[in-house]
């Protein structure tokens, strides 16, 4: 039969099969074929923590077929993904098919193109035992925590709960942030902004600009209240305003590096509104291959589970050629850029990039679904921009002195756009970063377009001095992008696992997503508090990061996996034994409502399920009556005009809004509805929120296009824009 090539997915098998032709048979294992049994602990603690793997339910037929093909083949090649998990799948397949693990039967490639696959066929290698050991260590550690700790939670708290080595730390981060928000005490402060006019030579109109008060007597200004603001304004009333200093300069802005797994998830969340799971699912489709018309089926991007920013020289040369042809030589740096990967990154891996930059988003758009195209476009633009020249900006700072006070205006203008012609990186929030609580004077001045003639000693006219009250703000709740960024920065988990972690903590009911931000549930906070008290290491961010470092050291061959597991298991088992005795059963009392059960007449209680809160009869199991707990938004359904728009949750835990008369009325919206109709066309509007506050309302009628401030007075009069 020739050569049998085994990959994970049928889509990948179809793509590779078209490249290889006769002499090769390509089959899919459809993911993992063996794992630890779900019904048993299956780790032999007494014998070096040896795991006992069994065939995954439903994979018997797949393995039988693969055995038949392997028996007839002259050679078997394992072509699973190029990472720790892919190596583990190849190892399990080798064990089941009785292949020699020391023989060169493993091939790998980072992109599914004809050239990459054929090149990989020429250099097979033995299985990497260090990668397999790192996989086994992670699998055993997760099994120890999950199967020893979860039953304790079932007995002491509530049946069906789970604790995980990484997921529990993610929940803790969200709970700790919520505690910061609750404990935050706003502090008042004031700012003073001046509008000035500088006379210009040759009779030209004065140059108007805005400057912010930043210093008093050479020190950073602090205005704690209205009285202090009025006192400053009184001193400025008769002051002489002159330009004290003018600074002109240039600034270079470098492009962001090409995507790795975590930054792809962050940017897709910011710019496209995709969840981490959706991003990885779409990226998998782009990697495994899609039919793009005359070219046939081809992988559009390189492997999407990577933490390295390295780019192959061939890909860089191709990008340079594309930039020269489509943007001009000046948009290409003299030397190809080199980006530094984080410590511990897999150097053999590449960043996520298009397999060919000449396969532009517009070329493949007719053959892709909408979201596939949007993600491909994001990856393509990010990569091409990463190979372009930096942007160059002219900067100007103008300081205005008035006695002991100093106002500052800053401005910049693009001298050369460079990579910004194509792409600029998104930000997590309006402040441009996930910042600590704001303090007074957080800005260095008022950023604006500054043009005109300015020189030291030049008098300026004061057109307006405007005081404004502010309050310091608590840190924001995590968005998916912010949580992924924090997990990566803290060294918790692997980028390839972030989507699964987020999905698990939402599905378990430990956190909810409100306005695309994570909020812990009462159950989540209870579990975190319990783990903090009795298993501080399990829930400790630094300890979890050190465990990830230990897994990396196993992969590098610096330490044996059994040693790492043994060092963890000793203290953990002791803590578990103490907790079994010390933890008292926690009675989570259900909240009783005034609503009656329609079956038996008891007062319904509020319970938590995998999709959030719901109403249930306390007489369970005798009475199994349940119904959704509908949180009204105060908006009448715009579709039927009878029901109320209420909060609902999808099967993945994401909040959306729908009519209370469902299924009679099937109106739904991912965005919260505004109580005000559109002032232009009368259609319903949706709210854009930030930090729980409405910052903008937009008409849902795309043909209308109205968008405006949320203030009621701005929307009160129909026809007013």
mmCIF file of N, CA, C and O in Angstrom, residues 78 87 90-92 94 100-106 125-130 132:
data_model
loop_
_atom_site.group_PDB
_atom_site.id
_atom_site.type_symbol
_atom_site.label_atom_id
_atom_site.label_comp_id
_atom_site.label_asym_id
_atom_site.label_seq_id
_atom_site.Cartn_x
_atom_site.Cartn_y
_atom_site.Cartn_z
ATOM 1 N N UNK A 78 3.751 9.425 11.420
ATOM 2 C CA UNK A 78 2.855 10.136 12.326
ATOM 3 C C UNK A 78 3.047 11.631 12.112
ATOM 4 O O UNK A 78 4.124 12.169 12.369
ATOM 5 N N UNK A 87 2.685 15.651 19.936
ATOM 6 C CA UNK A 87 3.650 14.578 20.186
ATOM 7 C C UNK A 87 3.014 13.473 21.013
ATOM 8 O O UNK A 87 3.268 12.276 20.787
ATOM 9 N N UNK A 90 0.820 11.306 18.800
ATOM 10 C CA UNK A 90 1.673 10.398 18.020
ATOM 11 C C UNK A 90 2.177 9.250 18.890
ATOM 12 O O UNK A 90 2.231 8.090 18.451
ATOM 13 N N UNK A 91 2.549 9.554 20.130
ATOM 14 C CA UNK A 91 3.031 8.505 21.033
ATOM 15 C C UNK A 91 1.934 7.493 21.337
ATOM 16 O O UNK A 91 2.170 6.275 21.295
ATOM 17 N N UNK A 92 0.727 7.979 21.630
ATOM 18 C CA UNK A 92 -0.386 7.058 21.883
ATOM 19 C C UNK A 92 -0.662 6.189 20.656
ATOM 20 O O UNK A 92 -0.924 4.980 20.777
ATOM 21 N N UNK A 94 1.519 5.352 18.332
ATOM 22 C CA UNK A 94 2.626 4.402 18.206
ATOM 23 C C UNK A 94 2.454 3.232 19.170
ATOM 24 O O UNK A 94 2.716 2.069 18.812
ATOM 25 N N UNK A 100 7.740 1.156 16.495
ATOM 26 C CA UNK A 100 8.993 1.375 17.199
ATOM 27 C C UNK A 100 9.145 2.883 17.449
ATOM 28 O O UNK A 100 9.334 3.658 16.501
ATOM 29 N N UNK A 101 9.076 3.304 18.712
ATOM 30 C CA UNK A 101 9.121 4.738 19.025
ATOM 31 C C UNK A 101 10.507 5.337 18.824
ATOM 32 O O UNK A 101 10.659 6.559 18.818
ATOM 33 N N UNK A 102 11.535 4.471 18.661
ATOM 34 C CA UNK A 102 12.879 4.984 18.419
ATOM 35 C C UNK A 102 13.194 5.080 16.931
ATOM 36 O O UNK A 102 14.248 5.591 16.547
ATOM 37 N N UNK A 103 12.283 4.568 16.101
ATOM 38 C CA UNK A 103 12.484 4.621 14.652
ATOM 39 C C UNK A 103 12.025 5.979 14.112
ATOM 40 O O UNK A 103 11.176 6.643 14.712
ATOM 41 N N UNK A 104 12.561 6.412 12.974
ATOM 42 C CA UNK A 104 12.169 7.714 12.403
ATOM 43 C C UNK A 104 10.796 7.639 11.720
ATOM 44 O O UNK A 104 10.710 7.543 10.496
ATOM 45 N N UNK A 105 9.752 7.707 12.519
ATOM 46 C CA UNK A 105 8.390 7.624 11.964
ATOM 47 C C UNK A 105 7.540 8.849 12.317
ATOM 48 O O UNK A 105 6.331 8.824 12.181
ATOM 49 N N UNK A 106 8.197 9.911 12.767
ATOM 50 C CA UNK A 106 7.477 11.131 13.145
ATOM 51 C C UNK A 106 7.891 12.256 12.211
ATOM 52 O O UNK A 106 9.088 12.534 12.040
ATOM 53 N N UNK A 125 11.803 11.753 12.031
ATOM 54 C CA UNK A 125 12.623 11.622 13.238
ATOM 55 C C UNK A 125 11.932 10.688 14.212
ATOM 56 O O UNK A 125 10.738 10.406 14.092
ATOM 57 N N UNK A 126 12.651 10.208 15.233
ATOM 58 C CA UNK A 126 11.995 9.429 16.290
ATOM 59 C C UNK A 126 11.090 10.333 17.130
ATOM 60 O O UNK A 126 11.206 11.564 17.092
ATOM 61 N N UNK A 127 10.229 9.736 17.905
ATOM 62 C CA UNK A 127 9.392 10.495 18.831
ATOM 63 C C UNK A 127 10.272 11.173 19.885
ATOM 64 O O UNK A 127 11.296 10.628 20.295
ATOM 65 N N UNK A 128 9.870 12.361 20.303
ATOM 66 C CA UNK A 128 10.623 13.142 21.280
ATOM 67 C C UNK A 128 10.163 12.759 22.684
ATOM 68 O O UNK A 128 9.083 13.149 23.133
ATOM 69 N N UNK A 129 10.985 11.999 23.390
ATOM 70 C CA UNK A 129 10.608 11.503 24.713
ATOM 71 C C UNK A 129 10.415 12.626 25.721
ATOM 72 O O UNK A 129 9.594 12.531 26.633
ATOM 73 N N UNK A 130 11.153 13.716 25.551
ATOM 74 C CA UNK A 130 11.033 14.825 26.505
ATOM 75 C C UNK A 130 9.666 15.511 26.381
ATOM 76 O O UNK A 130 9.055 15.876 27.393
ATOM 77 N N UNK A 132 6.983 14.023 25.372
ATOM 78 C CA UNK A 132 6.020 13.043 25.898
ATOM 79 C C UNK A 132 6.033 13.063 27.425
ATOM 80 O O UNK A 132 4.980 13.009 28.074
#
